[in-house]
Tab-separated table of C-alpha atoms and ligand atoms in Angstrom:
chain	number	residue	atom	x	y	z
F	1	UNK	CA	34.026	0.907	-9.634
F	2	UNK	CA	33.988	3.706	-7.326
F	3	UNK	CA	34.567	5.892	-10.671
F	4	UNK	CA	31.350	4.356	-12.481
F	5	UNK	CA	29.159	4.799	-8.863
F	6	UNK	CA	29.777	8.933	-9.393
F	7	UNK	CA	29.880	9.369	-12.945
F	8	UNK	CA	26.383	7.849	-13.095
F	9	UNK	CA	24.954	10.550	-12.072
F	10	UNK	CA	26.914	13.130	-13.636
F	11	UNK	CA	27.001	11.662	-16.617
F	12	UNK	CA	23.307	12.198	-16.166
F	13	UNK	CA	23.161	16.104	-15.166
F	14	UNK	CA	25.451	16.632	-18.248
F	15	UNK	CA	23.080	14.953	-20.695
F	16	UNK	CA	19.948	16.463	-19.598
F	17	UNK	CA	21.935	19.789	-20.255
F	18	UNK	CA	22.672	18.861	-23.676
F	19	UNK	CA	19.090	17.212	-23.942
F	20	UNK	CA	21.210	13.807	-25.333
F	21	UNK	CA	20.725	10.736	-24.525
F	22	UNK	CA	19.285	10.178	-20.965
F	23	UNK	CA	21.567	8.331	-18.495
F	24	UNK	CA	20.908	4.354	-18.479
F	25	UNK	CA	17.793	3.723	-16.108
F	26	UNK	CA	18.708	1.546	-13.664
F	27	UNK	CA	18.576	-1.429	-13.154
F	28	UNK	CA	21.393	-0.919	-16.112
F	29	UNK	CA	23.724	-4.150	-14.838
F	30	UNK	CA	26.451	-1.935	-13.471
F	31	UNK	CA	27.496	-2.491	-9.479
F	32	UNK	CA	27.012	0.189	-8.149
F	33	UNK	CA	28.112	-1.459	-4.483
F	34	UNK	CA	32.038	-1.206	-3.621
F	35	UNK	CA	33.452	-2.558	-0.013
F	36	UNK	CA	33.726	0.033	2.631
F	37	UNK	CA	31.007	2.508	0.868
F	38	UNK	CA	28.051	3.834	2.457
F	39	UNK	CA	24.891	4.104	0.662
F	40	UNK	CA	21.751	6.656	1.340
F	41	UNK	CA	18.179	5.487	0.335
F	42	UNK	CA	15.695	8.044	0.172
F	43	UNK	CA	12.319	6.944	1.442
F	44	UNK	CA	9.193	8.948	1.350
F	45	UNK	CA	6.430	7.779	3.290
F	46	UNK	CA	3.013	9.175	1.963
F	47	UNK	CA	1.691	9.326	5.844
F	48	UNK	CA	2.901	8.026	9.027
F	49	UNK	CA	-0.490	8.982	10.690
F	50	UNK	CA	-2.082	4.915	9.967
F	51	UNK	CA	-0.642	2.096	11.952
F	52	UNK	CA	0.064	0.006	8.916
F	53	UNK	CA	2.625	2.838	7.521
F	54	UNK	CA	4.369	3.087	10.599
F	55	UNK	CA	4.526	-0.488	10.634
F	56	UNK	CA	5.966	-0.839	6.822
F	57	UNK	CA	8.640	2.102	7.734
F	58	UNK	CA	9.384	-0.422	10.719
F	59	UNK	CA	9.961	-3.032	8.219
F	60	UNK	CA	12.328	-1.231	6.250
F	61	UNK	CA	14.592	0.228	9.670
F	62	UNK	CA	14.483	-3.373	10.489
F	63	UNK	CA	15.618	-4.857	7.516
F	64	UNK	CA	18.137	-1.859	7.167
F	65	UNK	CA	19.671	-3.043	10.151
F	66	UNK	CA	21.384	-6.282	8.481
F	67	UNK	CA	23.156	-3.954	6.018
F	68	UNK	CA	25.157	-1.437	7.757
F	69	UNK	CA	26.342	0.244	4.778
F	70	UNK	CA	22.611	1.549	4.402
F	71	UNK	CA	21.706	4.719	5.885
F	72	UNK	CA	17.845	5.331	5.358
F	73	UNK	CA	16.590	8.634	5.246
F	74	UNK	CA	12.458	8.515	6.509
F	75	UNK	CA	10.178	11.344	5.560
F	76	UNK	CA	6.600	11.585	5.653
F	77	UNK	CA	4.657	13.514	3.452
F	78	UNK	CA	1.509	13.921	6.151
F	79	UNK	CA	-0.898	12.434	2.882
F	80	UNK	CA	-0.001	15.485	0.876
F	81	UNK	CA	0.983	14.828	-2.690
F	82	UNK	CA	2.719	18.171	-2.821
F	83	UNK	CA	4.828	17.018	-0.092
F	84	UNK	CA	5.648	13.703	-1.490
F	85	UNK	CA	6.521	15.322	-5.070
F	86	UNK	CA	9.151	17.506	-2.903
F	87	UNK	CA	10.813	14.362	-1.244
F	88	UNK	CA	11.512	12.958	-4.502
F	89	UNK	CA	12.900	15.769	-5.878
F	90	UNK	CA	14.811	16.777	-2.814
F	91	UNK	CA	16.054	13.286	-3.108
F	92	UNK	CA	17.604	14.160	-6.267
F	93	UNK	CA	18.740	17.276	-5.522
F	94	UNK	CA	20.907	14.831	-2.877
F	95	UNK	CA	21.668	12.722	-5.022
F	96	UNK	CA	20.555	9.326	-2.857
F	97	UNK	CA	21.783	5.947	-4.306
F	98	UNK	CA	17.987	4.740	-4.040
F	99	UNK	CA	14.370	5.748	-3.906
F	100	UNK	CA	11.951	4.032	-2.263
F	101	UNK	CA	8.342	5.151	-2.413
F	102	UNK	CA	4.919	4.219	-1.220
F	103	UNK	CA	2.995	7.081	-2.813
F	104	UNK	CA	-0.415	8.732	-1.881
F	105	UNK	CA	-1.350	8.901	-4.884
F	106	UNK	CA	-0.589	7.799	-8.701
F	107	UNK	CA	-1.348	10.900	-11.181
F	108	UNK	CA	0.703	13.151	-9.310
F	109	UNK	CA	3.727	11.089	-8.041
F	110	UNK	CA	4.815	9.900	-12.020
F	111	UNK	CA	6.588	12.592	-13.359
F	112	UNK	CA	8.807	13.111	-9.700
F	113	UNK	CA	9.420	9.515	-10.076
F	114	UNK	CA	10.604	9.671	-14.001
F	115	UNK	CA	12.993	12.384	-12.912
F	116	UNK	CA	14.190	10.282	-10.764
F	117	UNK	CA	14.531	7.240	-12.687
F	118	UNK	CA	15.716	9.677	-15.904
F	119	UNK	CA	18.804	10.897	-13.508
F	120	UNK	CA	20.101	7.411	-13.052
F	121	UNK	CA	18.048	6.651	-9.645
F	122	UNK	CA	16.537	3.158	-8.802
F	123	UNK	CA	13.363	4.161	-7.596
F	124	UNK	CA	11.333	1.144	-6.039
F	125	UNK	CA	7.742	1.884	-5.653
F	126	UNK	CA	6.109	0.460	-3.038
F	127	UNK	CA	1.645	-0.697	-2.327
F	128	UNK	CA	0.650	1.928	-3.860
F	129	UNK	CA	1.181	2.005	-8.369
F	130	UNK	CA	2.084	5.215	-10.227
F	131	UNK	CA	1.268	5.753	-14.254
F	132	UNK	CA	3.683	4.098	-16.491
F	133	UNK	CA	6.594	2.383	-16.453
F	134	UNK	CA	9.568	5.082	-15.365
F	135	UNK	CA	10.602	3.125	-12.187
F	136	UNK	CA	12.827	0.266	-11.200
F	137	UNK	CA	10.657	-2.066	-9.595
F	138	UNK	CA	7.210	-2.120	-8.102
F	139	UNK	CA	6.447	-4.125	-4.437
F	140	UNK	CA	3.106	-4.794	-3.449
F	141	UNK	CA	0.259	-7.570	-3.400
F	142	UNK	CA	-2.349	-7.928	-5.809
F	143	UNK	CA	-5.045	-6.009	-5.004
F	144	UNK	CA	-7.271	-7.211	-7.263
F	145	UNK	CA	-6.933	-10.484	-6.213
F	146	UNK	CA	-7.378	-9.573	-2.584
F	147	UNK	CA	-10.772	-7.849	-3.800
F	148	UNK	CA	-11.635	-10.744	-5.391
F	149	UNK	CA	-10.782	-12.970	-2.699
F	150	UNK	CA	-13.515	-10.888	-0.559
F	151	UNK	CA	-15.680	-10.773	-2.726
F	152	UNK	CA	-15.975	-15.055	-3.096
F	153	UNK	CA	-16.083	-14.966	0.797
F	154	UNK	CA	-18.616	-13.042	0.940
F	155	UNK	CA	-20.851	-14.396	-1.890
F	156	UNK	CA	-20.030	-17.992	0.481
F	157	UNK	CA	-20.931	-16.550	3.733
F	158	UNK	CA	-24.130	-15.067	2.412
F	159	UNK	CA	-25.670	-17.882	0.580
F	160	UNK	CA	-25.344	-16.052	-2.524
F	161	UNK	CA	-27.219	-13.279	-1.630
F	162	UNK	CA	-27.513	-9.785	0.477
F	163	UNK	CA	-27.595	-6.208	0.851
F	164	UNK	CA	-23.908	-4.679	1.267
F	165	UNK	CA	-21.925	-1.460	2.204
F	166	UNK	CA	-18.851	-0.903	0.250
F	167	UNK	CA	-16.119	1.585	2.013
F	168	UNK	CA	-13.321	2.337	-0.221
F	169	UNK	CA	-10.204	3.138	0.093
F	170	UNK	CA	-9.292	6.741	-1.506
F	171	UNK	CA	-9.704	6.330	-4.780
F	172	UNK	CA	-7.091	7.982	-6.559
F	173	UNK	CA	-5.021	5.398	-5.078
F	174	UNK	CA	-4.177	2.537	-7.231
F	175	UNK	CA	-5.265	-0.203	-4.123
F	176	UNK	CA	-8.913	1.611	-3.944
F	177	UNK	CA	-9.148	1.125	-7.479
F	178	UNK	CA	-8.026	-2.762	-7.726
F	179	UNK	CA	-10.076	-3.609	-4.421
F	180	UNK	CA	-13.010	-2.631	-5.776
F	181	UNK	CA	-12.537	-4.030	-9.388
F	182	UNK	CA	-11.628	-7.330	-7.974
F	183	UNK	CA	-14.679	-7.673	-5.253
F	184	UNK	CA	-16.998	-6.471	-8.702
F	185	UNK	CA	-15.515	-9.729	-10.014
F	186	UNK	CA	-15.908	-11.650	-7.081
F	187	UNK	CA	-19.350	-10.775	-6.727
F	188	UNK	CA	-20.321	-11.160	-10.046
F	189	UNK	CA	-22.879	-13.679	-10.766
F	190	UNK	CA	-24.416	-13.504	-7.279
F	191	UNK	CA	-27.569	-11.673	-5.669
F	192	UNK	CA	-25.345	-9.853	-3.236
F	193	UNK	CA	-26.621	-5.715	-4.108
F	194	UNK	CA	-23.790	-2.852	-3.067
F	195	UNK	CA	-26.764	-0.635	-1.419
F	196	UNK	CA	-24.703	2.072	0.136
F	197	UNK	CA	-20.681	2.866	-1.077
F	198	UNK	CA	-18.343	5.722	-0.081
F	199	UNK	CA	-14.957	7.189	-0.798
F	200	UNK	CA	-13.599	6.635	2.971
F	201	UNK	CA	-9.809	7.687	1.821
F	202	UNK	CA	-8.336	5.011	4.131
F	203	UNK	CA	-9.513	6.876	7.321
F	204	UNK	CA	-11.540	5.264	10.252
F	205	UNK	CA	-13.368	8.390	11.346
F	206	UNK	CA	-14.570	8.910	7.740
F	207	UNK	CA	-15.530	5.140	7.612
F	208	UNK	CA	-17.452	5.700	11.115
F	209	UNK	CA	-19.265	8.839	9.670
F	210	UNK	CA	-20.474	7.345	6.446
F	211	UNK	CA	-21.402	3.814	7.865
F	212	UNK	CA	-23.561	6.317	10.612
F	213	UNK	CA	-25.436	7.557	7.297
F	214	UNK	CA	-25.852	4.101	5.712
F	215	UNK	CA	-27.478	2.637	8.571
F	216	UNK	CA	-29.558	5.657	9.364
F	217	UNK	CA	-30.611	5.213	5.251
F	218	UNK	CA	-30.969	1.244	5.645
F	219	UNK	CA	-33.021	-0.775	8.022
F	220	UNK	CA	-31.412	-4.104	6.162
F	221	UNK	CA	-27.498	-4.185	5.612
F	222	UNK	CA	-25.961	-7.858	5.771
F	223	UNK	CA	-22.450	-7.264	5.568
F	224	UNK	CA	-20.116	-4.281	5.140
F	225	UNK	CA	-16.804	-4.557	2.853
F	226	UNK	CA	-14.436	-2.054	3.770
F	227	UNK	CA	-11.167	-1.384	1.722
F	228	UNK	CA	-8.508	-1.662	4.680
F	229	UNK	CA	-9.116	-3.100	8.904
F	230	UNK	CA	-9.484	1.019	10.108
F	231	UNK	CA	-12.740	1.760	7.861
F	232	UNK	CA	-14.003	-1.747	8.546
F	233	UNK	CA	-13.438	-1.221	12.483
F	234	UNK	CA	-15.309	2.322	12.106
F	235	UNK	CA	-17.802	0.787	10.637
F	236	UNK	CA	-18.107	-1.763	13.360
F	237	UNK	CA	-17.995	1.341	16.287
F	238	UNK	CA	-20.615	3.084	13.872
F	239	UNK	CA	-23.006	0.113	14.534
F	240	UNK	CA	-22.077	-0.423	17.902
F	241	UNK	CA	-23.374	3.570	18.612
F	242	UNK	CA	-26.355	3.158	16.460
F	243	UNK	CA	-27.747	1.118	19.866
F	244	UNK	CA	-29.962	-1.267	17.782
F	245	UNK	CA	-27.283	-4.377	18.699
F	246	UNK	CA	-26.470	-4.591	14.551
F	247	UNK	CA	-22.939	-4.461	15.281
F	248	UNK	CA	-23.614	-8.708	16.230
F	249	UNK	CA	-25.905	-9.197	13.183
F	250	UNK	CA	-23.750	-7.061	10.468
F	251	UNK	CA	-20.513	-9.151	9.338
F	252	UNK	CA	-17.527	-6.878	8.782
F	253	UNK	CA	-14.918	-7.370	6.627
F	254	UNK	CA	-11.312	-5.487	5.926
F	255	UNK	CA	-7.928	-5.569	4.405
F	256	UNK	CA	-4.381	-5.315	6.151
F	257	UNK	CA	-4.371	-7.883	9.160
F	258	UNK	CA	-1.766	-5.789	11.302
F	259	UNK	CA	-1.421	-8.324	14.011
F	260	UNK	CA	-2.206	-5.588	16.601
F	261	UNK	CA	-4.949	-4.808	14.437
F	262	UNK	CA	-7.059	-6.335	12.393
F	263	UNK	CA	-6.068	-10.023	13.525
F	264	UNK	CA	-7.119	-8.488	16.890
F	265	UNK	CA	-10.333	-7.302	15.535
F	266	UNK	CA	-10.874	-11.116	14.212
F	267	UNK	CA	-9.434	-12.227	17.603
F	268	UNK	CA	-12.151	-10.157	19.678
F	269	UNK	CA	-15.018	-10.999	16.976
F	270	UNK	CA	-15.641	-7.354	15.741
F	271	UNK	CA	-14.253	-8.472	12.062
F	272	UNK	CA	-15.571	-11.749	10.431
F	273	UNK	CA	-12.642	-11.805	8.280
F	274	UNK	CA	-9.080	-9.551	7.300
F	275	UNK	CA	-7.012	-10.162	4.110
F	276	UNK	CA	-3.452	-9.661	5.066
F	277	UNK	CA	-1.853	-6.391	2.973
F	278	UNK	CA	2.062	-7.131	3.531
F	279	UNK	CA	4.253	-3.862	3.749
F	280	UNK	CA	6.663	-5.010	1.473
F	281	UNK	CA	9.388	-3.204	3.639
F	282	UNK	CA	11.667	-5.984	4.034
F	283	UNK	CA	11.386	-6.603	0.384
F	284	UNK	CA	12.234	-3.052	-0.716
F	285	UNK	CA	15.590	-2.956	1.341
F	286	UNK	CA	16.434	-6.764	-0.419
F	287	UNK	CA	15.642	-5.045	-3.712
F	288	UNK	CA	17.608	-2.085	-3.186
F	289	UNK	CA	20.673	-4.439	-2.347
F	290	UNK	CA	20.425	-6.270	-5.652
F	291	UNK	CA	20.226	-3.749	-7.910
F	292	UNK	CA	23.125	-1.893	-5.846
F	293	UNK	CA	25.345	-4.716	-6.842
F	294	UNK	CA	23.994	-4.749	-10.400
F	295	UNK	CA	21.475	-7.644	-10.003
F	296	UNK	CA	18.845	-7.672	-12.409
F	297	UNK	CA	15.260	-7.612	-10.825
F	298	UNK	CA	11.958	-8.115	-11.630
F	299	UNK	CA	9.868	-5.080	-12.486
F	300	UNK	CA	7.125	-6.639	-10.499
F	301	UNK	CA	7.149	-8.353	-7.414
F	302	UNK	CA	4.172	-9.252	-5.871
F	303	UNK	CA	3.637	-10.265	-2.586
F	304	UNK	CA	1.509	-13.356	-1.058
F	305	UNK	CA	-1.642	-12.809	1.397
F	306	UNK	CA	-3.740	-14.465	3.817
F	307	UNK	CA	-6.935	-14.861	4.936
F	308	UNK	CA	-7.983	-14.526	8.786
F	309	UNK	CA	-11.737	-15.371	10.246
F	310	UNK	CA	-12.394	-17.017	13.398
F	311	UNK	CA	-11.365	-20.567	12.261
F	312	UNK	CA	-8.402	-19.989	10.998
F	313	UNK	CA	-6.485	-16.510	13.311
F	314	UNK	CA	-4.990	-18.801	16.340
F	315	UNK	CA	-3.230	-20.809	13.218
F	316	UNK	CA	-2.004	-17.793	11.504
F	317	UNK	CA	-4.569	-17.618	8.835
F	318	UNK	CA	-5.115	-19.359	5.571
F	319	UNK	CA	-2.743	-18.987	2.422
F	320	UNK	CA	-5.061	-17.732	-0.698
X	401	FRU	C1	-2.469	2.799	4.912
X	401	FRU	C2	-3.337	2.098	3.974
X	401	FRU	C3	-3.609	0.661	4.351
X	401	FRU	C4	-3.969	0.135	3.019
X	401	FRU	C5	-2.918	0.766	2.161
X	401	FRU	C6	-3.250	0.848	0.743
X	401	FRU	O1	-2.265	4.120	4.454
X	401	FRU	O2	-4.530	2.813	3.904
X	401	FRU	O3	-4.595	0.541	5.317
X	401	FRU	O4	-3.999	-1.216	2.957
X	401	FRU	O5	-2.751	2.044	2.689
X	401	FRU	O6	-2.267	1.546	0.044
């Protein structure tokens, strides 16, 4: 076994020379886990600068913990692609037993993640897609769903009808994309008008700063959607400044429900609602594990989520 755990990736460096066959992609059914070994999983964090990353690198140290054969090695790539595209290769170059990645952005992470995967690496990617399919496993929740899911709230809590802001999530990110595609569907049908939308890229002070131009633009806005709890709570502090009192009349809504964070928001009444985003941390180490020891695995897993207003945050939310 211990023979078949190094001449995986060998094998692999002398194919590509030859430009042969490619080494089998993992998962490939072959342990790769032998007693007394010590494994090193890569894991490239696209920014450590939002609470929820932190809190999904927490998840993974945490679940890391239980297996002691696991050494994780944390980077962050400060939300620069460039960076992110060096960690995986870097990982290579170190030939790590596993990748995990929760990248910044699709387009640019694929091909670092196919060289990966081509050299014999089981690369999980984690919330956030890349193009194709040259990766072991993707983690995440539906996003569309979750968009959808607002979007029926929201169409309820209106009466069928209103004027809305939509602040995004950055857009060349796969859960921007799906957020808004799935509140377009949950909408659908109703009166409810997007008035005012922005590319916030996941960042509160952006959120504040557009939200500041909507309502200087629009004496009417009913309810704001924003794509994560951060743009949804700048929006909020936007309103709050504006000093006409809409912060108690506008109805906020986000995605993530970190319970320090958006649950809070709920909690103290700034947010009418948060749809939990799990990390999937936990899940990534449990992955890793399986297809160490030549478990087969699904090349999607998606994750649950929950829904959190006022009614429902003292009992831990509502399953959707
Ligand atoms: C953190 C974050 C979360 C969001 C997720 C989407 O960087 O913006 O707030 O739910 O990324 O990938």
């Amino acid at each position: 076994m211990r023979r078949l755990a190094v001449a995986v990736p060998v094998l692999a460096l002398v194919l590509a020379g030859c430009q042969a066959k490619k080494a089998a992609s993992p998962p490939d059914g072959k342990p790769r886990t032998e007693a007394g070994k010590k494994y090193v999983i890569g894991m490239s964090q696209c920014n450590r600068g939002e609470p929820w990353r932190v809190q999904m690198d927490t998840d993974i140290e945490e679940a890391a913990k239980a297996h002691p054969e696991f050494t994780v090695l944390f980077k962050d790539a400060q939300n620069k692609s460039e960076m992110q595209q060096s960690h995986v290769r870097e990982f290579i170059q170190q030939k790590v037993d596993a990748i995990i990645i929760s990248p910044k952005e699709a387009r640019p992470l694929t091909k670092p993640v196919a060289e990966a995967y081509d050299a014999g690496i089981p690369v999980i990617v984690l919330d956030r897609k890349i193009e194709g399919d040259k990766y072991t496993c993707f983690i995440g929740a539906d996003n569309v769903k979750i968009g959808r899911e607002a979007g029926k709230y929201l169409v309820e809590l209106l009466g069928g009808k209103g004027e809305i802001v939509e602040l995004k999530g950055l857009m060349t990110s796969t859960p921007g994309q799906e957020r808004h595609n799935g509140f377009m569907e949950g909408i659908a049908g109703s009166n409810i008008k997007i008035i005012f939308d922005a590319d916030c890229q996941w960042l509160e002070p952006n959120a504040q700063r557009e939200m500041k131009s909507a309502l200087s633009r629009f004496p009417k806005i009913d309810a704001v959607y924003a794509h994560n709890d951060p743009s949804a709570h700048g929006a909020y502090l936007a309103a709050r400044q504006e000093g006409k009192g809409r912060e108690k009349t506008i109805k906020f809504i986000g995605i993530d429900a970190l319970p320090h964070e958006g649950v809070r928001y709920v909690k103290d009444g700034l947010l009418t609602a948060t749809f939990q985003y799990p990390t999937g941390g936990k899940e990534a180490i449990e992955t890793v594990l399986k297809i160490l020891k030549g478990e087969t695995v699904e090349k999607t897993i998606t994750l649950g989520t929950r829904i959190f207003t006022a009614d429902t945050v003292a009992s831990g939310g509502k399953e959707l």
